[in-house]
Short mmCIF file of C-alpha atoms in Angstrom, two decimals:
data_model
loop_
_atom_site.label_atom_id
_atom_site.label_comp_id
_atom_site.label_asym_id
_atom_site.label_seq_id
_atom_site.Cartn_x
_atom_site.Cartn_y
_atom_site.Cartn_z
CA GLY A 133 210.27 288.91 -106.62
CA PHE A 134 209.18 287.76 -103.22
CA LEU A 135 207.09 284.72 -104.47
CA GLY A 136 207.75 281.13 -103.11
CA GLY A 137 206.00 278.07 -103.90
CA GLY A 138 204.85 277.14 -107.40
CA GLY A 139 202.16 277.86 -109.95
CA ASP A 140 200.30 274.30 -108.95
CA GLY A 141 197.56 276.07 -106.61
CA SER A 142 199.65 275.39 -103.30
CA PRO A 143 200.07 277.95 -100.72
CA LYS A 144 202.59 280.77 -101.50
CA VAL A 145 204.76 282.41 -99.13
CA TYR A 146 206.77 285.70 -99.49
CA ARG A 147 210.25 286.59 -97.98
CA SER A 148 208.84 289.89 -97.12
CA ARG A 149 206.77 288.17 -94.16
CA TRP A 150 210.00 288.55 -92.34
CA LEU A 151 209.99 292.26 -92.61
CA MET A 152 206.63 292.64 -91.73
CA LEU A 153 207.31 290.72 -88.53
CA ALA A 154 210.25 292.61 -87.73
CA VAL A 155 208.35 296.10 -88.06
CA LEU A 156 205.60 294.83 -85.76
CA ALA A 157 208.10 293.25 -83.11
CA VAL A 158 210.14 296.58 -82.91
CA THR A 159 206.77 298.52 -82.49
CA SER A 160 205.96 296.26 -79.62
CA LEU A 161 209.22 296.58 -78.30
CA ALA A 162 209.35 300.30 -78.20
CA ASN A 163 205.48 300.20 -76.62
CA ALA A 164 206.65 297.96 -73.67
CA THR A 165 209.84 300.03 -73.00
CA VAL A 166 207.39 303.23 -72.49
CA TRP A 167 205.01 300.91 -70.26
CA ILE A 168 207.99 300.05 -67.65
CA THR A 169 210.24 302.79 -67.93
CA PHE A 170 209.97 303.86 -64.16
CA ALA A 171 209.11 300.71 -62.35
CA SER A 172 213.11 299.97 -61.55
CA VAL A 173 213.53 303.33 -60.25
CA SER A 174 210.15 304.22 -58.83
CA LYS A 175 211.70 305.91 -55.77
CA GLU A 176 213.79 308.07 -57.77
CA SER A 177 211.12 308.98 -60.20
CA SER A 178 209.06 310.03 -57.28
CA ALA A 179 211.84 312.15 -55.99
CA PHE A 180 212.20 313.99 -59.37
CA LEU A 181 208.77 314.93 -59.40
CA GLY A 182 208.74 316.66 -56.00
CA GLY A 183 207.61 313.35 -54.00
CA VAL A 184 204.36 312.28 -55.62
CA GLY A 185 204.96 308.91 -53.87
CA VAL A 186 205.66 305.25 -55.16
CA THR A 187 202.01 304.48 -55.55
CA ALA A 188 201.90 307.35 -58.12
CA ILE A 189 204.63 306.00 -59.91
CA ASN A 190 203.38 302.45 -59.76
CA PHE A 191 200.13 303.88 -61.19
CA LEU A 192 201.86 305.18 -64.45
CA SER A 193 202.30 301.32 -65.34
CA VAL A 194 199.05 300.36 -64.18
CA SER A 195 197.63 303.06 -66.61
CA TYR A 196 198.51 300.35 -69.40
CA GLN A 197 196.28 297.95 -67.65
CA ILE A 198 193.41 299.97 -67.25
CA LEU A 199 193.51 301.20 -70.74
CA TYR A 200 193.79 297.69 -72.20
CA LEU A 201 189.91 297.12 -72.47
CA PRO A 202 189.38 299.88 -74.50
CA GLY A 203 192.37 300.01 -76.39
CA SER A 204 191.68 296.59 -77.50
CA ILE A 205 187.96 297.57 -78.60
CA TRP A 206 189.41 300.33 -80.80
CA GLY A 207 192.17 298.02 -82.17
CA PHE A 208 189.29 295.65 -83.27
CA TRP A 209 187.36 298.45 -84.71
CA LEU A 210 190.56 299.80 -86.54
CA LEU A 211 191.34 296.33 -88.16
CA GLY A 212 187.67 295.75 -89.12
CA ARG A 213 187.10 298.95 -90.89
CA TYR A 214 190.58 299.76 -92.20
CA ASP A 215 193.42 297.10 -92.44
CA MET A 216 196.53 295.85 -90.56
CA ARG A 217 198.72 298.78 -91.87
CA THR A 218 196.50 301.27 -90.72
CA THR A 219 195.93 299.69 -87.16
CA LEU A 220 199.75 299.24 -86.48
CA LEU A 221 200.71 302.61 -87.51
CA SER A 222 197.83 304.30 -85.45
CA SER A 223 199.34 302.15 -82.52
CA SER A 224 203.03 303.40 -83.37
CA ALA A 225 201.76 307.15 -83.65
CA LEU A 226 200.28 306.88 -80.17
CA THR A 227 203.28 305.26 -78.81
CA ALA A 228 205.63 307.81 -80.14
CA GLY A 229 203.23 310.79 -79.35
CA GLY A 230 203.00 309.79 -75.79
CA ALA A 231 206.76 309.33 -75.47
CA LEU A 232 207.24 312.68 -76.73
CA LEU A 233 205.19 314.35 -74.28
CA ARG A 234 206.45 312.39 -71.37
CA TRP A 235 210.13 313.42 -72.52
CA VAL A 236 208.80 317.47 -72.90
CA ALA A 237 207.24 317.23 -69.49
CA ALA A 238 210.49 315.82 -67.74
CA ALA A 239 212.62 318.57 -69.74
CA MET A 240 210.28 321.14 -68.38
CA ARG A 241 210.26 319.82 -64.84
CA ALA A 242 214.20 319.69 -64.86
CA GLU A 243 214.41 323.34 -65.88
CA GLY A 244 211.98 324.34 -63.11
CA LEU A 245 209.41 325.13 -65.48
CA LEU A 246 206.59 322.56 -64.09
CA GLY A 247 205.99 321.47 -60.44
CA GLY A 248 206.01 318.22 -59.33
CA TRP A 249 202.53 317.23 -60.08
CA ALA A 250 202.20 319.24 -63.05
CA GLY A 251 204.96 317.35 -64.36
CA TYR A 252 203.64 313.96 -63.24
CA THR A 253 200.03 314.83 -64.97
CA LEU A 254 201.65 315.53 -68.19
CA ILE A 255 203.82 311.99 -68.03
CA LEU A 256 200.72 310.21 -67.18
CA ILE A 257 198.87 311.72 -70.00
CA GLY A 258 201.55 310.85 -72.55
CA GLN A 259 202.00 307.19 -70.76
CA SER A 260 198.21 306.59 -71.26
CA ALA A 261 198.40 307.53 -74.87
CA ALA A 262 201.00 304.90 -75.40
CA GLY A 263 198.93 302.49 -73.33
CA PHE A 264 195.85 302.79 -75.16
CA ALA A 265 197.87 301.80 -78.20
CA GLY A 266 199.56 298.90 -76.28
CA PRO A 267 196.80 296.37 -76.90
CA ILE A 268 197.18 296.36 -80.78
CA CYS A 269 200.99 295.26 -80.20
CA LEU A 270 200.03 292.44 -78.14
CA ASN A 271 197.21 291.08 -80.11
CA LEU A 272 198.43 291.58 -83.72
CA PRO A 273 201.30 288.72 -83.54
CA THR A 274 198.71 285.96 -83.87
CA ALA A 275 197.00 287.59 -86.83
CA LEU A 276 199.94 288.45 -88.65
CA ALA A 277 201.58 284.86 -88.21
CA GLY A 278 198.37 283.53 -89.57
CA CYS A 279 198.05 286.15 -92.41
CA TRP A 280 201.63 285.89 -93.77
CA PHE A 281 203.30 282.54 -92.55
CA PRO A 282 202.96 279.19 -93.51
CA VAL A 283 201.92 276.39 -91.01
CA GLU A 284 205.68 275.45 -90.47
CA GLU A 285 206.53 278.89 -89.52
CA ARG A 286 203.15 280.33 -87.59
CA ASP A 287 204.26 279.20 -84.05
CA THR A 288 207.89 280.82 -84.48
CA ALA A 289 206.32 283.77 -85.89
CA THR A 290 203.91 284.27 -83.13
CA THR A 291 206.65 283.69 -80.63
CA ILE A 292 209.05 286.42 -81.99
CA GLY A 293 206.11 288.85 -82.28
CA THR A 294 205.13 288.35 -78.70
CA MET A 295 208.42 288.05 -77.18
CA MET A 296 209.76 291.24 -78.33
CA ASN A 297 207.23 292.91 -76.18
CA VAL A 298 208.87 291.12 -73.19
CA VAL A 299 212.32 292.37 -74.50
CA GLY A 300 211.02 295.93 -74.53
CA THR A 301 210.07 295.07 -70.67
CA ALA A 302 213.66 293.82 -70.29
CA LEU A 303 215.02 297.20 -71.85
CA GLY A 304 212.59 299.26 -69.76
CA GLU A 305 213.79 297.57 -66.56
CA VAL A 306 217.67 297.94 -67.51
CA LEU A 307 217.87 301.35 -69.32
CA PRO A 308 216.77 303.36 -66.24
CA THR A 309 219.19 301.83 -63.88
CA LEU A 310 222.15 303.35 -66.39
CA PHE A 311 220.81 306.80 -66.40
CA VAL A 312 219.16 307.15 -62.92
CA ALA A 313 221.43 306.84 -59.73
CA SER A 314 220.10 304.51 -57.34
CA GLY A 315 218.96 306.64 -54.26
CA GLY A 316 219.38 309.84 -55.90
CA ASP A 317 216.78 312.68 -57.04
CA GLY A 318 216.29 311.29 -60.67
CA GLY A 319 218.33 313.73 -62.41
CA GLY A 320 218.92 311.40 -65.24
CA ILE A 321 215.26 310.82 -66.19
CA PRO A 322 214.92 313.82 -69.01
CA THR A 323 217.73 311.97 -70.89
CA LEU A 324 216.42 308.68 -70.30
CA LEU A 325 212.95 309.57 -71.60
CA ALA A 326 214.93 311.20 -74.65
CA LEU A 327 216.41 308.15 -75.59
CA VAL A 328 212.85 306.15 -75.09
CA THR A 329 211.14 308.72 -77.39
CA ALA A 330 213.79 308.11 -80.31
CA LEU A 331 213.01 304.23 -79.76
CA ALA A 332 209.35 305.05 -80.00
CA VAL A 333 209.60 307.14 -83.21
CA ALA A 334 211.86 304.82 -85.23
CA PRO A 335 209.40 301.93 -85.87
CA LEU A 336 206.69 304.70 -86.65
CA LEU A 337 208.93 305.93 -89.36
CA TRP A 338 210.00 302.31 -90.56
CA GLY A 339 206.53 301.05 -90.53
CA TRP A 340 205.21 303.90 -92.62
CA ALA A 341 207.87 303.06 -95.32
CA VAL A 342 207.50 299.28 -95.71
CA PHE A 343 204.48 297.74 -93.69
CA GLN A 344 201.88 295.98 -95.76
CA SER A 345 198.68 294.48 -94.48
CA ARG A 346 198.74 291.05 -96.19
CA PRO A 347 200.29 289.08 -98.95
CA PRO A 348 198.82 288.73 -102.44
CA THR A 349 198.01 285.13 -101.76
CA PRO A 350 197.18 283.03 -98.55
CA PRO A 351 200.21 281.36 -97.21
CA SER A 352 198.25 278.17 -95.99
CA ARG A 353 195.14 276.26 -96.66
CA SER A 354 193.56 277.36 -93.43
CA GLU A 355 193.84 280.90 -94.06
CA ALA A 356 192.76 280.13 -97.69
CA VAL A 357 189.46 278.31 -96.48
CA ARG A 358 188.95 281.04 -93.72
CA ALA A 359 189.21 283.77 -96.41
CA ALA A 360 186.78 282.02 -98.65
CA ALA A 361 184.39 281.53 -95.91
CA GLY A 362 184.44 285.25 -95.15
CA VAL A 363 185.43 284.58 -91.56
CA VAL A 364 186.79 288.28 -91.10
CA VAL A 365 186.60 290.93 -88.33
CA THR A 366 184.07 293.64 -89.35
CA GLY A 367 182.81 296.90 -87.74
CA SER A 368 180.52 295.00 -85.26
CA ASP A 369 181.30 291.27 -86.07
CA TRP A 370 184.05 291.27 -83.25
CA LYS A 371 181.18 291.58 -80.57
CA LYS A 372 179.60 288.50 -81.90
CA GLN A 373 182.90 286.54 -81.95
CA VAL A 374 183.37 287.52 -78.28
CA VAL A 375 179.97 286.03 -77.36
CA GLU A 376 180.86 282.91 -79.24
CA LEU A 377 184.31 282.85 -77.12
CA MET A 378 182.10 282.97 -74.03
CA GLY A 379 180.25 279.75 -74.94
CA ASN A 380 183.82 277.83 -75.40
CA ARG A 381 184.49 275.85 -72.43
CA ASP A 382 188.03 275.21 -73.05
CA TYR A 383 188.64 278.62 -74.14
CA LEU A 384 187.36 279.92 -70.70
CA LEU A 385 189.74 277.66 -69.01
CA LEU A 386 192.58 279.01 -70.91
CA CYS A 387 191.37 282.55 -70.49
CA PHE A 388 191.17 282.12 -66.72
CA ALA A 389 194.73 280.44 -66.37
CA PHE A 390 196.29 282.80 -68.78
CA SER A 391 194.74 286.05 -67.33
CA CYS A 392 196.02 285.28 -63.59
CA GLY A 393 199.28 284.35 -64.93
CA LEU A 394 199.74 287.40 -67.00
CA ALA A 395 198.28 289.45 -64.22
CA LEU A 396 200.81 288.13 -61.68
CA PHE A 397 203.76 288.78 -64.19
CA ASN A 398 202.80 292.30 -64.60
CA GLY A 399 202.37 292.93 -61.05
CA VAL A 400 205.74 291.20 -60.20
CA VAL A 401 207.73 293.42 -62.85
CA THR A 402 205.76 296.63 -61.79
CA VAL A 403 206.91 296.34 -58.05
CA ILE A 404 209.99 294.53 -58.49
CA GLU A 405 212.10 297.13 -56.74
CA GLN A 406 209.93 297.10 -53.67
CA LEU A 407 209.58 293.27 -53.87
CA VAL A 408 213.41 292.64 -53.30
CA GLU A 409 214.21 295.76 -51.35
CA PRO A 410 213.28 294.27 -47.87
CA TYR A 411 215.87 291.63 -48.58
CA GLY A 412 218.61 294.25 -48.87
CA PHE A 413 218.72 294.68 -52.91
CA GLY A 414 218.55 298.35 -54.51
CA SER A 415 217.24 299.53 -57.71
CA GLY A 416 220.46 298.48 -59.71
CA ASP A 417 219.76 295.04 -58.26
CA ALA A 418 216.06 295.25 -59.26
CA GLY A 419 216.99 296.12 -62.66
CA THR A 420 219.40 293.16 -63.30
CA MET A 421 216.83 290.75 -61.86
CA GLY A 422 214.23 291.99 -63.99
CA ALA A 423 216.71 291.52 -67.12
CA ALA A 424 218.00 288.37 -65.88
CA LEU A 425 213.85 287.25 -65.71
CA VAL A 426 213.48 288.35 -69.33
CA ALA A 427 216.62 287.20 -70.96
CA ALA A 428 216.18 283.60 -69.64
CA GLY A 429 212.72 283.91 -70.52
CA LEU A 430 213.44 284.85 -74.07
CA VAL A 431 215.75 281.65 -74.39
CA GLY A 432 213.04 279.49 -72.99
CA ALA A 433 210.55 280.94 -75.42
CA GLY A 434 212.54 280.60 -78.38
CA VAL A 435 213.27 277.05 -77.45
CA ALA A 436 209.47 276.52 -76.93
CA GLY A 437 208.63 278.06 -80.24
CA VAL A 438 210.90 275.67 -82.01
CA VAL A 439 209.28 272.57 -80.19
CA LEU A 440 205.95 274.04 -80.94
CA ASP A 441 206.79 274.36 -84.49
CA VAL A 442 208.16 270.74 -85.02
CA THR A 443 205.75 268.89 -82.30
CA HIS A 444 202.74 271.17 -82.42
CA CYS A 445 202.25 269.79 -78.83
CA TYR A 446 200.46 272.95 -77.63
CA ARG A 447 198.66 271.35 -74.86
CA THR A 448 201.64 269.77 -73.48
CA VAL A 449 203.98 272.89 -73.68
CA LEU A 450 201.38 274.88 -71.91
CA LYS A 451 200.48 272.48 -68.69
CA SER A 452 204.43 271.72 -68.37
CA GLY A 453 205.23 275.67 -68.20
CA PHE A 454 202.46 275.89 -65.22
CA VAL A 455 203.63 272.98 -63.29
CA ALA A 456 207.22 274.39 -63.64
CA ALA A 457 206.17 278.05 -62.73
CA MET A 458 205.16 276.47 -59.32
CA GLY A 459 208.76 275.26 -58.79
CA GLY A 460 209.99 278.56 -59.90
CA VAL A 461 208.16 280.57 -57.20
CA THR A 462 209.44 278.19 -54.79
CA PHE A 463 213.14 278.64 -55.92
CA LEU A 464 212.58 282.44 -55.85
CA MET A 465 211.09 282.24 -52.31
CA LEU A 466 214.07 280.38 -50.83
CA ALA A 467 216.52 282.45 -52.77
CA LEU A 468 215.12 285.73 -51.44
CA ASP A 469 215.28 284.52 -48.09
CA GLY A 470 218.92 283.58 -48.49
CA GLY A 471 219.80 287.26 -49.35
CA ASN A 472 222.44 286.09 -51.73
CA LEU A 473 222.23 288.44 -54.84
CA GLY A 474 224.11 285.97 -57.36
CA VAL A 475 221.45 283.23 -56.28
CA THR A 476 218.69 285.53 -56.44
CA ILE A 477 219.25 286.61 -60.11
CA ALA A 478 219.51 282.99 -60.94
CA ALA A 479 216.22 282.49 -59.23
CA PHE A 480 214.62 285.28 -61.48
CA ALA A 481 216.17 283.83 -64.53
CA LEU A 482 215.03 280.40 -63.85
CA LEU A 483 211.46 281.76 -63.16
CA GLY A 484 211.46 283.52 -66.49
CA GLY A 485 212.82 280.47 -68.37
CA VAL A 486 209.92 278.49 -67.30
CA VAL A 487 207.00 281.18 -67.23
CA LEU A 488 207.62 283.03 -70.43
CA PRO A 489 207.28 280.07 -72.79
CA ILE A 490 203.82 279.80 -71.45
CA LEU A 491 202.76 282.87 -73.55
CA PRO A 492 203.49 281.37 -77.12
CA ALA A 493 202.04 278.11 -76.11
CA ALA A 494 199.00 279.84 -74.65
CA LEU A 495 198.56 281.98 -77.66
CA GLU A 496 198.68 278.81 -80.06
CA ASN A 497 196.32 276.96 -77.98
CA CYS A 498 194.07 279.98 -78.19
CA VAL A 499 193.92 280.32 -81.82
CA GLU A 500 193.57 276.38 -82.31
CA CYS A 501 190.70 275.87 -80.04
CA THR A 502 188.97 278.98 -81.27
CA TYR A 503 189.60 278.74 -85.24
CA PRO A 504 188.02 280.22 -87.36
CA LEU A 505 187.38 283.14 -85.36
CA SER A 506 189.97 285.95 -85.90
CA GLU A 507 193.33 285.60 -83.82
CA ASP A 508 193.05 289.25 -82.90
CA VAL A 509 189.88 288.92 -81.07
CA SER A 510 190.64 285.54 -79.38
CA SER A 511 194.37 286.52 -78.23
CA GLY A 512 192.86 290.24 -77.71
CA VAL A 513 190.25 288.85 -74.78
CA LEU A 514 193.21 286.81 -73.22
CA PHE A 515 195.36 289.87 -72.60
CA THR A 516 192.37 291.93 -71.75
CA GLY A 517 191.57 289.64 -69.04
CA GLY A 518 195.28 289.47 -67.77
CA ASN A 519 195.48 293.52 -67.94
CA VAL A 520 192.17 293.83 -66.07
CA LEU A 521 193.30 291.30 -63.18
CA GLY A 522 196.58 293.09 -63.31
CA ILE A 523 195.14 296.11 -61.58
CA PRO A 524 193.93 294.69 -58.44
CA PHE A 525 197.13 292.35 -58.39
CA THR A 526 199.42 295.11 -58.72
CA PHE A 527 198.30 297.22 -55.88
CA ALA A 528 197.73 293.81 -53.64
CA LEU A 529 201.63 293.16 -54.35
CA GLN A 530 202.40 296.72 -53.49
CA VAL A 531 200.41 296.61 -50.20
CA LEU A 532 202.03 293.00 -49.44
CA VAL A 533 205.62 294.14 -50.21
CA ASP A 534 205.66 297.19 -47.66
CA ASP A 535 209.13 298.20 -46.64
CA ASP A 536 208.24 297.38 -43.25
CA ALA A 537 207.24 293.63 -44.13
CA VAL A 538 209.47 291.26 -42.29
CA ALA A 539 211.66 289.19 -44.64
CA GLY A 540 211.23 285.46 -44.66
CA PRO A 541 210.63 282.24 -46.65
CA LEU A 542 206.56 282.47 -46.84
CA THR A 543 206.03 286.30 -47.16
CA PRO A 544 202.69 287.60 -47.85
CA ALA A 545 203.40 288.26 -51.40
CA ILE A 546 204.99 285.02 -51.94
CA LEU A 547 201.68 283.46 -50.42
CA PHE A 548 199.56 285.64 -52.58
CA MET A 549 201.76 284.30 -55.94
CA TYR A 550 200.81 280.65 -54.82
CA ALA A 551 197.08 281.52 -54.20
CA VAL A 552 197.06 282.87 -57.85
CA LEU A 553 199.05 280.11 -59.45
CA LEU A 554 197.30 277.10 -58.00
CA PRO A 555 193.58 277.69 -59.55
CA SER A 556 195.46 278.48 -62.56
CA LEU A 557 197.17 275.31 -62.79
CA VAL A 558 194.07 273.28 -61.86
CA ALA A 559 192.18 275.13 -64.70
CA VAL A 560 195.16 274.61 -67.29
CA LEU A 561 195.11 270.92 -66.45
CA LEU A 562 191.48 270.50 -67.23
CA TYR A 563 191.97 272.50 -70.41
CA GLN A 564 191.63 269.93 -73.57
CA GLY A 565 191.27 272.44 -76.33
CA GLU A 566 190.90 271.04 -79.84
CA TYR A 567 193.24 271.74 -82.49
CA LYS A 568 190.79 273.15 -85.32
CA ARG A 569 193.19 274.90 -87.31
CA LEU A 570 195.62 271.86 -87.53
CA ARG A 571 192.70 269.72 -88.48
CA GLN A 572 191.94 272.13 -91.26
CA GLU A 573 195.34 271.96 -92.54
CA ASP A 574 195.27 268.05 -92.63
CA LEU A 575 191.97 268.06 -94.79
CA GLY A 576 194.12 269.84 -97.00
CA GLY A 577 191.31 272.22 -98.06
CA HIS A 578 189.51 269.57 -99.94
CA GLN A 579 186.04 270.16 -101.16
CA GLN A 580 185.37 273.72 -99.87
CA SER A 581 185.70 272.29 -96.16
CA ASN A 582 183.56 274.22 -93.73
CA PRO A 583 186.16 275.64 -91.27
CA ARG A 584 183.73 275.84 -88.33
CA ASN A 585 182.96 271.95 -88.69
CA THR A 586 186.43 270.60 -87.20
CA THR A 587 185.64 267.70 -85.13
CA SER A 588 188.38 265.29 -85.74
CA THR A 589 190.04 262.08 -84.91
CA GLY A 590 193.29 262.36 -86.52
CA GLU A 591 196.61 262.63 -84.90
CA ALA A 592 199.00 265.82 -84.72
CA PRO A 593 202.77 265.34 -85.60
CA PHE A 594 204.52 263.17 -83.17
CA SER A 595 202.16 262.87 -80.13
CA GLU A 596 199.12 264.81 -79.31
CA ASP A 597 195.45 264.13 -80.69
CA ILE A 598 194.00 266.84 -82.75
CA HIS A 599 190.46 266.24 -81.27
#
């Protein structure tokens, strides 16, 4: 009943593809909400846990980044040994279990049954469980889009799958400010964590009931050719694919630029309360600013997703995003120095609107320039690089935005942002990745085309060469 297309051998699509995408998207949203729960109320969380300190609270978010590499390897192994359903449900179960442990620890702390550091330790264990599961949520969207969606919908599917993680980040920034009073003792944290636990359990139950690994037939010629060629992730094959990625010049340029950008974004989101406090803004303001950044970013990413689907101008959108990001940081610098709440919220919104569309554009470039390698491996290496770099970036920003820092236009934190973005911009301007997967679609699957032989002189729709 879900079949689309005809019986003439053309690729078929299934209406249930949107249900599979929705399950993955909500799972990713829940995991991101768990990640960033304490960032906008870091001082209140410290007070609730007996004064463990802001650095310890920030480490709850950084634990996700520390665990990204082992979590990615675990995800690659699961996907190769089992299937996408087992992989996604394993991630959901760890996220739900970790969220539940955090809630139990907070409830016991509120009742005086746990000391501050004991409660913090249990919360860190729960946070780490969800962090270990997190890479699967970010690495799977490109794989699911290629497996379930036709070529004209892949970019939109990738955008939805990845940006719902960002929606979870926004939710994790705003929800705490609704339950935890600014400057208080964090008394609302148990209620907050109970709500987040319910949010994490829901996609586990939903996914168990409906999620399927793949459709009966491939949705596109490129997917059919790759399947026929046997290009899949097996128990050890992901290691060989990583080695092959390291020999791809354009992929390395993309990986460097994307990793720096993602690390900077994660760092700013983690320390956002400390970043804006020297300018007179509180935790409630910080939550609003984080939400504005993400909300505008979602709009920008949505527009970018449509543009990518219609034009396939992946390189142009990617490069334009990095150029615009430089302007966004400059506006944010001036807005913070001005001290006006409305203007500063607008500056965060503008920054999100130009930065977050980079995410789907980078992932589509990644998949195109590395085809026929597995999407979850190539995108997983990108996200791993960003999260590994995010560890020192986050602690560097925390030092640079110390409460005693003098507010001004060119603060150390702003200079650090420029120092990260400039080499990233140079790398992305040098990037000239081929559109190998689109080339395979153009070939029409003729004569058992070899997916690894993708040299092309044709043109993509509208403007860019598929060279």
